[in-house]
mmCIF file of C-alpha atoms and ligand atoms in Angstrom:
data_model
loop_
_atom_site.group_PDB
_atom_site.id
_atom_site.type_symbol
_atom_site.label_atom_id
_atom_site.label_comp_id
_atom_site.label_asym_id
_atom_site.label_seq_id
_atom_site.Cartn_x
_atom_site.Cartn_y
_atom_site.Cartn_z
ATOM 1 C CA MET N 286 -34.587 16.861 -6.146
ATOM 2 C CA SER N 287 -31.314 15.299 -7.170
ATOM 3 C CA VAL N 288 -29.689 11.900 -7.483
ATOM 4 C CA LEU N 289 -26.572 10.818 -5.604
ATOM 5 C CA VAL N 290 -24.412 8.536 -7.745
ATOM 6 C CA THR N 291 -21.745 6.676 -5.767
ATOM 7 C CA GLY N 292 -18.870 5.457 -7.905
ATOM 8 C CA GLY N 293 -19.931 7.986 -10.520
ATOM 9 C CA ALA N 294 -16.373 8.320 -11.855
ATOM 10 C CA GLY N 295 -16.193 4.621 -12.699
ATOM 11 C CA TYR N 296 -17.108 2.847 -15.907
ATOM 12 C CA ILE N 297 -20.796 2.224 -15.313
ATOM 13 C CA GLY N 298 -21.372 5.006 -12.799
ATOM 14 C CA SER N 299 -20.054 7.667 -15.199
ATOM 15 C CA HIS N 300 -22.552 6.510 -17.836
ATOM 16 C CA MET N 301 -25.341 6.711 -15.266
ATOM 17 C CA VAL N 302 -24.329 10.314 -14.607
ATOM 18 C CA LEU N 303 -24.564 11.050 -18.341
ATOM 19 C CA GLY N 304 -27.947 9.338 -18.593
ATOM 20 C CA LEU N 305 -29.322 11.405 -15.707
ATOM 21 C CA ILE N 306 -27.828 14.678 -16.925
ATOM 22 C CA ASP N 307 -29.199 14.053 -20.430
ATOM 23 C CA ARG N 308 -32.714 13.966 -19.008
ATOM 24 C CA GLY N 309 -32.213 17.098 -16.961
ATOM 25 C CA GLU N 310 -31.635 15.666 -13.483
ATOM 26 C CA GLU N 311 -29.377 17.257 -10.878
ATOM 27 C CA VAL N 312 -26.543 14.835 -10.138
ATOM 28 C CA ILE N 313 -24.139 14.622 -7.211
ATOM 29 C CA VAL N 314 -21.249 12.197 -7.683
ATOM 30 C CA LEU N 315 -19.465 10.701 -4.688
ATOM 31 C CA ASP N 316 -16.308 8.852 -5.672
ATOM 32 C CA ASN N 317 -12.995 8.305 -3.884
ATOM 33 C CA LEU N 318 -11.246 8.133 -7.291
ATOM 34 C CA SER N 319 -9.440 4.936 -6.261
ATOM 35 C CA THR N 320 -10.275 3.348 -9.611
ATOM 36 C CA GLY N 321 -12.510 5.987 -11.205
ATOM 37 C CA HIS N 322 -11.347 9.042 -13.129
ATOM 38 C CA ALA N 323 -12.504 12.624 -12.743
ATOM 39 C CA PHE N 324 -12.263 13.071 -16.539
ATOM 40 C CA CYS N 325 -15.071 10.529 -16.958
ATOM 41 C CA VAL N 326 -17.481 12.612 -14.889
ATOM 42 C CA SER N 327 -19.777 14.924 -16.795
ATOM 43 C CA PRO N 328 -18.865 18.583 -16.184
ATOM 44 C CA HIS N 329 -22.585 19.162 -15.547
ATOM 45 C CA ALA N 330 -22.506 16.966 -12.422
ATOM 46 C CA HIS N 331 -21.194 18.002 -9.029
ATOM 47 C CA LEU N 332 -18.215 15.746 -8.190
ATOM 48 C CA VAL N 333 -17.356 15.238 -4.522
ATOM 49 C CA GLU N 334 -14.164 13.314 -3.848
ATOM 50 C CA GLY N 335 -14.849 11.174 -0.816
ATOM 51 C CA ASP N 336 -15.698 7.787 0.501
ATOM 52 C CA ILE N 337 -19.106 6.207 0.884
ATOM 53 C CA GLY N 338 -17.909 4.930 4.268
ATOM 54 C CA ASP N 339 -17.823 8.573 5.431
ATOM 55 C CA THR N 340 -21.409 8.565 6.646
ATOM 56 C CA ALA N 341 -21.278 12.144 7.928
ATOM 57 C CA LEU N 342 -20.329 13.319 4.437
ATOM 58 C CA VAL N 343 -23.061 11.244 2.798
ATOM 59 C CA GLU N 344 -25.646 12.562 5.234
ATOM 60 C CA ARG N 345 -24.570 16.125 4.589
ATOM 61 C CA LEU N 346 -24.797 15.651 0.813
ATOM 62 C CA ILE N 347 -28.270 14.149 1.107
ATOM 63 C CA GLY N 348 -29.483 17.108 3.149
ATOM 64 C CA GLU N 349 -27.762 19.840 1.137
ATOM 65 C CA HIS N 350 -28.867 18.553 -2.259
ATOM 66 C CA LYS N 351 -32.310 17.185 -1.402
ATOM 67 C CA ILE N 352 -31.398 13.730 -2.688
ATOM 68 C CA ASP N 353 -34.441 11.606 -3.517
ATOM 69 C CA ALA N 354 -32.531 8.657 -4.958
ATOM 70 C CA ILE N 355 -29.172 7.008 -4.461
ATOM 71 C CA ALA N 356 -27.686 5.035 -7.345
ATOM 72 C CA HIS N 357 -24.965 2.943 -5.787
ATOM 73 C CA PHE N 358 -22.114 1.812 -8.041
ATOM 74 C CA ALA N 359 -19.062 2.221 -5.796
ATOM 75 C CA ALA N 360 -17.649 -1.286 -5.369
ATOM 76 C CA SER N 361 -14.741 -3.605 -5.948
ATOM 77 C CA LEU N 362 -15.504 -5.827 -8.905
ATOM 78 C CA LEU N 363 -12.796 -8.313 -9.781
ATOM 79 C CA VAL N 364 -13.962 -11.879 -9.275
ATOM 80 C CA GLY N 365 -10.425 -13.337 -9.060
ATOM 81 C CA GLU N 366 -9.238 -10.677 -6.616
ATOM 82 C CA SER N 367 -12.289 -11.357 -4.448
ATOM 83 C CA VAL N 368 -11.193 -14.979 -4.066
ATOM 84 C CA ARG N 369 -7.754 -13.854 -2.872
ATOM 85 C CA GLU N 370 -9.020 -10.934 -0.752
ATOM 86 C CA PRO N 371 -12.524 -11.871 0.407
ATOM 87 C CA LEU N 372 -12.505 -9.592 3.444
ATOM 88 C CA LEU N 373 -11.689 -6.615 1.248
ATOM 89 C CA TYR N 374 -14.818 -7.401 -0.800
ATOM 90 C CA TYR N 375 -17.002 -7.833 2.263
ATOM 91 C CA ALA N 376 -15.669 -4.490 3.549
ATOM 92 C CA ASN N 377 -15.918 -2.499 0.313
ATOM 93 C CA ASN N 378 -19.082 -4.048 -1.063
ATOM 94 C CA THR N 379 -21.110 -5.433 1.812
ATOM 95 C CA ALA N 380 -20.180 -3.377 4.888
ATOM 96 C CA ARG N 381 -20.058 -0.045 3.039
ATOM 97 C CA THR N 382 -23.367 -0.763 1.353
ATOM 98 C CA ARG N 383 -24.847 -1.499 4.764
ATOM 99 C CA ASP N 384 -23.623 1.890 5.998
ATOM 100 C CA LEU N 385 -25.015 3.623 2.932
ATOM 101 C CA ILE N 386 -28.407 1.951 3.320
ATOM 102 C CA GLU N 387 -28.469 3.010 6.966
ATOM 103 C CA VAL N 388 -27.778 6.628 6.068
ATOM 104 C CA ALA N 389 -30.429 6.479 3.341
ATOM 105 C CA VAL N 390 -32.998 5.191 5.828
ATOM 106 C CA ARG N 391 -32.008 7.688 8.519
ATOM 107 C CA ALA N 392 -32.118 10.611 6.116
ATOM 108 C CA GLY N 393 -35.403 9.476 4.589
ATOM 109 C CA VAL N 394 -34.130 8.932 1.033
ATOM 110 C CA PRO N 395 -37.034 7.108 -0.607
ATOM 111 C CA HIS N 396 -35.297 5.345 -3.516
ATOM 112 C CA PHE N 397 -32.164 3.217 -3.818
ATOM 113 C CA ILE N 398 -30.782 1.684 -7.010
ATOM 114 C CA PHE N 399 -28.229 -1.037 -6.540
ATOM 115 C CA SER N 400 -25.646 -2.323 -8.972
ATOM 116 C CA SER N 401 -25.874 -6.100 -8.650
ATOM 117 C CA THR N 402 -24.528 -8.815 -10.879
ATOM 118 C CA ALA N 403 -25.211 -12.076 -12.681
ATOM 119 C CA ALA N 404 -22.503 -13.462 -10.385
ATOM 120 C CA VAL N 405 -25.243 -13.921 -7.738
ATOM 121 C CA TYR N 406 -26.405 -16.960 -9.731
ATOM 122 C CA GLY N 407 -23.104 -18.851 -10.000
ATOM 123 C CA MET N 408 -23.640 -21.865 -12.232
ATOM 124 C CA ALA N 409 -27.290 -21.122 -12.818
ATOM 125 C CA GLY N 410 -28.025 -24.401 -14.580
ATOM 126 C CA GLN N 411 -30.842 -22.618 -16.391
ATOM 127 C CA GLU N 412 -30.519 -20.916 -19.747
ATOM 128 C CA PRO N 413 -31.503 -18.141 -20.158
ATOM 129 C CA VAL N 414 -31.427 -17.434 -16.445
ATOM 130 C CA ARG N 415 -34.477 -15.949 -14.738
ATOM 131 C CA GLU N 416 -34.554 -14.061 -11.457
ATOM 132 C CA ASP N 417 -36.123 -17.024 -9.652
ATOM 133 C CA ALA N 418 -33.151 -19.290 -10.487
ATOM 134 C CA ARG N 419 -31.164 -20.684 -7.607
ATOM 135 C CA LEU N 420 -28.811 -18.089 -6.113
ATOM 136 C CA ASN N 421 -25.482 -19.782 -5.639
ATOM 137 C CA PRO N 422 -22.673 -17.253 -6.076
ATOM 138 C CA MET N 423 -19.301 -18.876 -6.631
ATOM 139 C CA SER N 424 -17.068 -16.036 -5.482
ATOM 140 C CA PRO N 425 -16.833 -13.614 -2.576
ATOM 141 C CA TYR N 426 -17.609 -10.912 -5.152
ATOM 142 C CA GLY N 427 -20.947 -12.529 -6.001
ATOM 143 C CA ARG N 428 -21.679 -13.220 -2.341
ATOM 144 C CA SER N 429 -20.830 -9.656 -1.329
ATOM 145 C CA LYS N 430 -23.402 -8.402 -3.845
ATOM 146 C CA LEU N 431 -26.040 -10.953 -2.887
ATOM 147 C CA MET N 432 -25.680 -9.939 0.774
ATOM 148 C CA SER N 433 -26.336 -6.363 -0.264
ATOM 149 C CA GLU N 434 -29.505 -7.410 -2.080
ATOM 150 C CA ILE N 435 -30.651 -9.203 1.070
ATOM 151 C CA MET N 436 -29.952 -6.134 3.214
ATOM 152 C CA LEU N 437 -31.997 -3.987 0.852
ATOM 153 C CA GLU N 438 -34.902 -6.401 1.032
ATOM 154 C CA ASP N 439 -34.819 -6.377 4.831
ATOM 155 C CA ALA N 440 -34.385 -2.605 5.064
ATOM 156 C CA SER N 441 -37.298 -2.190 2.699
ATOM 157 C CA SER N 442 -39.552 -4.423 4.803
ATOM 158 C CA ALA N 443 -38.575 -2.744 8.055
ATOM 159 C CA HIS N 444 -38.178 0.868 6.979
ATOM 160 C CA GLY N 445 -40.002 1.261 3.670
ATOM 161 C CA LEU N 446 -36.915 1.992 1.567
ATOM 162 C CA GLY N 447 -37.808 1.498 -2.104
ATOM 163 C CA TYR N 448 -35.118 -0.293 -4.101
ATOM 164 C CA ALA N 449 -34.180 -1.709 -7.451
ATOM 165 C CA ALA N 450 -31.406 -4.316 -7.636
ATOM 166 C CA LEU N 451 -30.221 -4.752 -11.197
ATOM 167 C CA ARG N 452 -28.248 -7.865 -12.021
ATOM 168 C CA TYR N 453 -25.868 -7.007 -14.824
ATOM 169 C CA PHE N 454 -24.649 -9.510 -17.341
ATOM 170 C CA ASN N 455 -21.560 -8.617 -19.433
ATOM 171 C CA VAL N 456 -21.419 -4.870 -19.779
ATOM 172 C CA ALA N 457 -19.373 -3.549 -22.709
ATOM 173 C CA GLY N 458 -19.113 -0.627 -25.123
ATOM 174 C CA ALA N 459 -18.990 3.076 -24.380
ATOM 175 C CA ASP N 460 -21.065 6.231 -24.608
ATOM 176 C CA PRO N 461 -22.114 6.604 -28.279
ATOM 177 C CA GLN N 462 -21.199 10.313 -28.062
ATOM 178 C CA GLY N 463 -17.695 9.460 -26.839
ATOM 179 C CA ARG N 464 -18.051 11.174 -23.456
ATOM 180 C CA SER N 465 -17.068 8.160 -21.328
ATOM 181 C CA GLY N 466 -16.033 4.538 -21.549
ATOM 182 C CA GLU N 467 -14.192 1.872 -19.607
ATOM 183 C CA SER N 468 -10.952 3.474 -18.462
ATOM 184 C CA THR N 469 -9.849 0.942 -15.878
ATOM 185 C CA PHE N 470 -6.201 -0.059 -15.837
ATOM 186 C CA ASN N 471 -5.701 -3.824 -16.010
ATOM 187 C CA SER N 472 -9.290 -4.551 -16.977
ATOM 188 C CA THR N 473 -10.241 -8.211 -17.135
ATOM 189 C CA HIS N 474 -13.192 -7.678 -19.482
ATOM 190 C CA LEU N 475 -13.090 -9.418 -22.837
ATOM 191 C CA VAL N 476 -14.193 -6.605 -25.169
ATOM 192 C CA LYS N 477 -11.953 -4.039 -23.477
ATOM 193 C CA ILE N 478 -8.959 -6.386 -23.628
ATOM 194 C CA ALA N 479 -9.624 -7.121 -27.293
ATOM 195 C CA VAL N 480 -9.745 -3.456 -28.323
ATOM 196 C CA GLU N 481 -6.620 -2.749 -26.271
ATOM 197 C CA THR N 482 -4.895 -5.609 -28.091
ATOM 198 C CA VAL N 483 -5.783 -4.482 -31.620
ATOM 199 C CA LEU N 484 -4.391 -1.075 -30.653
ATOM 200 C CA ASN N 485 -1.144 -2.731 -29.480
ATOM 201 C CA LYS N 486 -1.652 -1.623 -25.885
ATOM 202 C CA ARG N 487 -1.193 -5.312 -25.081
ATOM 203 C CA PRO N 488 1.170 -7.577 -26.997
ATOM 204 C CA GLY N 489 -1.512 -10.260 -27.294
ATOM 205 C CA MET N 490 -4.375 -11.950 -25.535
ATOM 206 C CA GLN N 491 -5.611 -15.424 -24.734
ATOM 207 C CA ILE N 492 -8.855 -17.275 -25.131
ATOM 208 C CA PHE N 493 -9.488 -18.803 -21.725
ATOM 209 C CA GLY N 494 -10.653 -22.304 -22.542
ATOM 210 C CA THR N 495 -11.573 -23.913 -25.838
ATOM 211 C CA ASP N 496 -13.038 -27.136 -24.451
ATOM 212 C CA TYR N 497 -16.361 -25.872 -23.108
ATOM 213 C CA PRO N 498 -19.543 -27.745 -24.083
ATOM 214 C CA THR N 499 -20.541 -24.969 -26.481
ATOM 215 C CA PRO N 500 -20.729 -24.989 -30.308
ATOM 216 C CA ASP N 501 -17.192 -23.601 -30.799
ATOM 217 C CA GLY N 502 -15.747 -24.718 -27.449
ATOM 218 C CA THR N 503 -15.442 -21.203 -25.987
ATOM 219 C CA ALA N 504 -17.571 -19.676 -23.237
ATOM 220 C CA ILE N 505 -20.802 -17.846 -24.012
ATOM 221 C CA ARG N 506 -21.910 -14.550 -22.439
ATOM 222 C CA ASP N 507 -24.673 -11.992 -22.861
ATOM 223 C CA TYR N 508 -22.869 -8.760 -23.817
ATOM 224 C CA ILE N 509 -24.943 -5.637 -23.196
ATOM 225 C CA HIS N 510 -24.163 -2.088 -24.282
ATOM 226 C CA VAL N 511 -23.462 0.142 -21.288
ATOM 227 C CA SER N 512 -25.969 2.755 -22.535
ATOM 228 C CA ASP N 513 -28.768 0.169 -22.610
ATOM 229 C CA LEU N 514 -27.767 -0.838 -19.097
ATOM 230 C CA ILE N 515 -28.127 2.792 -18.030
ATOM 231 C CA ASP N 516 -31.529 3.060 -19.716
ATOM 232 C CA ALA N 517 -32.528 0.138 -17.491
ATOM 233 C CA HIS N 518 -31.452 2.127 -14.416
ATOM 234 C CA ILE N 519 -33.397 5.177 -15.535
ATOM 235 C CA ALA N 520 -36.448 2.992 -16.183
ATOM 236 C CA ALA N 521 -36.016 1.497 -12.702
ATOM 237 C CA LEU N 522 -35.770 4.977 -11.184
ATOM 238 C CA ASP N 523 -39.001 6.030 -12.901
ATOM 239 C CA HIS N 524 -40.606 2.808 -11.698
ATOM 240 C CA LEU N 525 -39.645 3.548 -8.093
ATOM 241 C CA ARG N 526 -40.654 7.195 -8.273
ATOM 242 C CA ALA N 527 -44.035 6.153 -9.683
ATOM 243 C CA GLY N 528 -44.551 4.018 -6.566
ATOM 244 C CA LYS N 529 -44.674 0.752 -8.481
ATOM 245 C CA GLY N 530 -42.734 -1.221 -5.865
ATOM 246 C CA ASN N 531 -39.332 -2.816 -5.507
ATOM 247 C CA LEU N 532 -37.636 -4.446 -8.432
ATOM 248 C CA THR N 533 -34.970 -7.135 -8.728
ATOM 249 C CA ALA N 534 -34.192 -7.739 -12.359
ATOM 250 C CA ASN N 535 -31.650 -9.103 -14.811
ATOM 251 C CA VAL N 536 -30.210 -6.723 -17.363
ATOM 252 C CA GLY N 537 -29.056 -8.432 -20.524
ATOM 253 C CA TYR N 538 -30.298 -9.011 -24.050
ATOM 254 C CA GLY N 539 -31.187 -12.689 -23.790
ATOM 255 C CA ARG N 540 -28.731 -13.926 -26.404
ATOM 256 C CA GLY N 541 -25.172 -15.081 -26.078
ATOM 257 C CA PHE N 542 -21.939 -14.821 -28.030
ATOM 258 C CA SER N 543 -18.913 -17.052 -27.645
ATOM 259 C CA VAL N 544 -15.447 -15.672 -26.962
ATOM 260 C CA ARG N 545 -14.426 -16.534 -30.532
ATOM 261 C CA GLU N 546 -17.469 -14.733 -31.941
ATOM 262 C CA VAL N 547 -16.656 -11.616 -29.917
ATOM 263 C CA LEU N 548 -13.039 -11.623 -31.080
ATOM 264 C CA ASP N 549 -14.109 -12.112 -34.717
ATOM 265 C CA VAL N 550 -16.444 -9.121 -34.411
ATOM 266 C CA VAL N 551 -13.686 -6.969 -32.901
ATOM 267 C CA GLN N 552 -11.363 -7.853 -35.786
ATOM 268 C CA SER N 553 -13.959 -7.274 -38.476
ATOM 269 C CA THR N 554 -15.280 -3.986 -37.094
ATOM 270 C CA THR N 555 -11.856 -2.484 -36.394
ATOM 271 C CA GLY N 556 -10.254 -3.964 -39.500
ATOM 272 C CA LEU N 557 -7.175 -4.692 -37.396
ATOM 273 C CA PRO N 558 -5.468 -8.018 -36.688
ATOM 274 C CA LEU N 559 -5.729 -9.473 -33.194
ATOM 275 C CA ASN N 560 -2.888 -11.487 -31.716
ATOM 276 C CA VAL N 561 -4.769 -14.313 -29.969
ATOM 277 C CA THR N 562 -3.565 -17.585 -28.522
ATOM 278 C CA GLU N 563 -5.561 -20.352 -26.897
ATOM 279 C CA GLY N 564 -5.051 -21.015 -23.205
ATOM 280 C CA PRO N 565 -6.614 -23.002 -20.384
ATOM 281 C CA ARG N 566 -9.920 -22.172 -18.743
ATOM 282 C CA ARG N 567 -9.950 -19.369 -16.176
ATOM 283 C CA ALA N 568 -10.900 -20.725 -12.766
ATOM 284 C CA GLY N 569 -14.532 -20.196 -11.855
ATOM 285 C CA ASP N 570 -15.807 -19.277 -15.338
ATOM 286 C CA PRO N 571 -19.179 -20.852 -16.154
ATOM 287 C CA PRO N 572 -19.516 -22.228 -19.721
ATOM 288 C CA SER N 573 -22.513 -20.084 -20.577
ATOM 289 C CA ILE N 574 -24.645 -17.435 -18.914
ATOM 290 C CA VAL N 575 -27.397 -15.535 -20.713
ATOM 291 C CA ALA N 576 -30.088 -13.306 -19.189
ATOM 292 C CA ASP N 577 -33.814 -13.679 -19.354
ATOM 293 C CA SER N 578 -34.752 -10.011 -19.040
ATOM 294 C CA ASP N 579 -38.513 -10.346 -19.553
ATOM 295 C CA HIS N 580 -39.158 -9.240 -15.981
ATOM 296 C CA LEU N 581 -37.384 -5.913 -16.496
ATOM 297 C CA ARG N 582 -39.108 -5.373 -19.848
ATOM 298 C CA GLN N 583 -42.530 -6.126 -18.425
ATOM 299 C CA MET N 584 -42.152 -4.136 -15.224
ATOM 300 C CA THR N 585 -40.553 -1.017 -16.698
ATOM 301 C CA GLY N 586 -41.047 -1.086 -20.468
ATOM 302 C CA TRP N 587 -37.267 -1.099 -20.963
ATOM 303 C CA THR N 588 -36.368 -1.548 -24.628
ATOM 304 C CA PRO N 589 -32.721 -1.804 -25.669
ATOM 305 C CA ARG N 590 -31.373 0.510 -28.369
ATOM 306 C CA TYR N 591 -27.913 -0.933 -29.006
ATOM 307 C CA ASP N 592 -28.413 -4.707 -29.150
ATOM 308 C CA ASP N 593 -25.754 -5.032 -31.822
ATOM 309 C CA LEU N 594 -22.349 -6.577 -31.065
ATOM 310 C CA PRO N 595 -20.467 -4.786 -33.892
ATOM 311 C CA LEU N 596 -21.807 -1.465 -32.574
ATOM 312 C CA ILE N 597 -20.741 -2.365 -29.027
ATOM 313 C CA ALA N 598 -17.252 -3.223 -30.322
ATOM 314 C CA THR N 599 -17.116 -0.005 -32.366
ATOM 315 C CA HIS N 600 -17.986 2.173 -29.374
ATOM 316 C CA ALA N 601 -15.447 0.352 -27.180
ATOM 317 C CA PHE N 602 -12.809 0.842 -29.909
ATOM 318 C CA GLU N 603 -13.604 4.541 -30.328
ATOM 319 C CA TRP N 604 -13.229 5.084 -26.584
ATOM 320 C CA GLU N 605 -9.964 3.160 -26.494
ATOM 321 C CA LYS N 606 -8.570 5.395 -29.242
ATOM 322 C CA HIS N 607 -9.752 8.433 -27.268
ATOM 323 C CA LEU N 608 -7.844 7.156 -24.215
ATOM 324 C CA SER N 609 -4.719 6.706 -26.336
ATOM 325 C CA ARG N 610 -4.928 10.278 -27.611
ATOM 326 C CA ARG N 611 -5.527 11.517 -24.085
ATOM 327 C CA ASN N 612 -2.522 9.673 -22.674
ATOM 328 C CA HIS N 613 -0.421 10.813 -25.586
ATOM 329 C CA GLN N 614 -1.254 14.426 -24.855
ATOM 330 C CA GLY N 615 -0.335 13.780 -21.186
HETATM 331 N N1 LIG X 281 -12.009 -14.083 -21.597
HETATM 332 C C1 LIG X 281 -10.990 -14.584 -22.386
HETATM 333 N N2 LIG X 281 -9.826 -13.873 -22.438
HETATM 334 C C2 LIG X 281 -9.639 -12.710 -21.760
HETATM 335 C C3 LIG X 281 -10.694 -12.204 -20.957
HETATM 336 C C4 LIG X 281 -11.872 -12.922 -20.892
HETATM 337 O O1 LIG X 281 -11.129 -15.631 -23.012
HETATM 338 O O2 LIG X 281 -8.536 -12.128 -21.850
HETATM 339 C C5 LIG X 281 -13.274 -14.828 -21.530
HETATM 340 C C6 LIG X 281 -13.633 -15.257 -20.131
HETATM 341 O O3 LIG X 281 -12.999 -16.466 -19.799
HETATM 342 C C7 LIG X 281 -15.152 -15.364 -20.238
HETATM 343 C C8 LIG X 281 -15.522 -14.260 -21.237
HETATM 344 O O4 LIG X 281 -14.316 -13.972 -21.938
HETATM 345 O O5 LIG X 281 -15.503 -16.601 -20.777
HETATM 346 C C9 LIG X 281 -16.015 -12.993 -20.567
HETATM 347 O O6 LIG X 281 -15.087 -12.635 -19.554
HETATM 348 P P1 LIG X 281 -15.162 -11.236 -18.771
HETATM 349 O O7 LIG X 281 -14.021 -11.231 -17.803
HETATM 350 O O8 LIG X 281 -15.259 -10.127 -19.739
HETATM 351 O O9 LIG X 281 -16.546 -11.310 -18.007
HETATM 352 P P2 LIG X 281 -17.100 -12.416 -16.984
HETATM 353 O O10 LIG X 281 -18.216 -13.129 -17.695
HETATM 354 O O11 LIG X 281 -16.045 -13.235 -16.395
HETATM 355 O O12 LIG X 281 -17.614 -11.492 -15.821
HETATM 356 C C10 LIG X 281 -18.762 -10.722 -15.919
HETATM 357 C C11 LIG X 281 -18.569 -9.448 -15.122
HETATM 358 C C12 LIG X 281 -18.376 -9.761 -13.671
HETATM 359 C C13 LIG X 281 -19.507 -10.612 -13.187
HETATM 360 C C14 LIG X 281 -19.672 -11.828 -14.057
HETATM 361 C C15 LIG X 281 -20.885 -12.603 -13.658
HETATM 362 O O13 LIG X 281 -17.470 -8.755 -15.619
HETATM 363 O O14 LIG X 281 -18.355 -8.570 -12.931
HETATM 364 O O15 LIG X 281 -19.819 -11.450 -15.414
HETATM 365 O O16 LIG X 281 -20.997 -13.782 -14.370
HETATM 366 F F1 LIG X 281 -19.269 -11.021 -11.931
#
């Protein structure tokens, strides 16, 4: 049996590949390398360059490699871009996921793990947010992911597909062994931008909004180490394989840090100055969003190992330095 990881050359997908390989699974990666990088894919996985919309290819891979689970990460993920290009998001995220689910059902793949997001909640109005909170995504990105969750639920009812939809909060950090990390150009993620800035890859950065109703006026998020996020996926996979039923669960630590707190931690852990200015709010940003992850813990026994913001910043920084050396060497 093996696992098909779509988007396995991307930030989160490449860590999933490592997590699976580390426990001795056979892994097939399908990635069109539009934003992912082949160098992030473990050499122990089998990388196929192709598109998840190529259903004939997906079906062939499932048959050839006896796939028993699909972990689906391939997606577009920029909230702002999704507002400008909604149809692109409904094509890449919703329509392609529909096609992938159809192939999975047709080929008899029993398990499907889906990369969902806290963006399905929008302004949750509940803190920390539980899975039964109102689902009111504020962007086409969030809606495109929520539609995929709904399709999985329906496909499960009609065809028996087992699925786990994991709603990520703010994923940050990098593989503790330095094998992968966020390598996206023009990332919009706070921790990544901060470590790029201390390394002078950016001339400076801004705090987006200092007038939020939070203790220091900046927005609060639940930053989770990418390796803990992957442990949650592995726990979900074991849960599905053990026949314990479908799972829709938040993945976060249940505690928030403000933008200022994150930037202070980046400066203190790297020992480098950060050129920061204060700017206006970014459109669509909620003041605070923190996960209640009790459901995941109770259903799967998931226990985080890296719930430590300085460690998250350190791993992100180490990866950023690795990228600099890599680019330097050409
Ligand atoms: N921020 C800054 N300056 C920057 C970048 C970010 O102040 O240069 C702030 C943002 O305004 C926000 C916080 O840092 O308050 C975190 O921003 P990120 O862009 O890192 O993350 P988001 O919370 O906006 O987005 C994350 C995921 C999305 C997901 C969303 C759901 O990255 O994929 O959570 O809430 F949709």
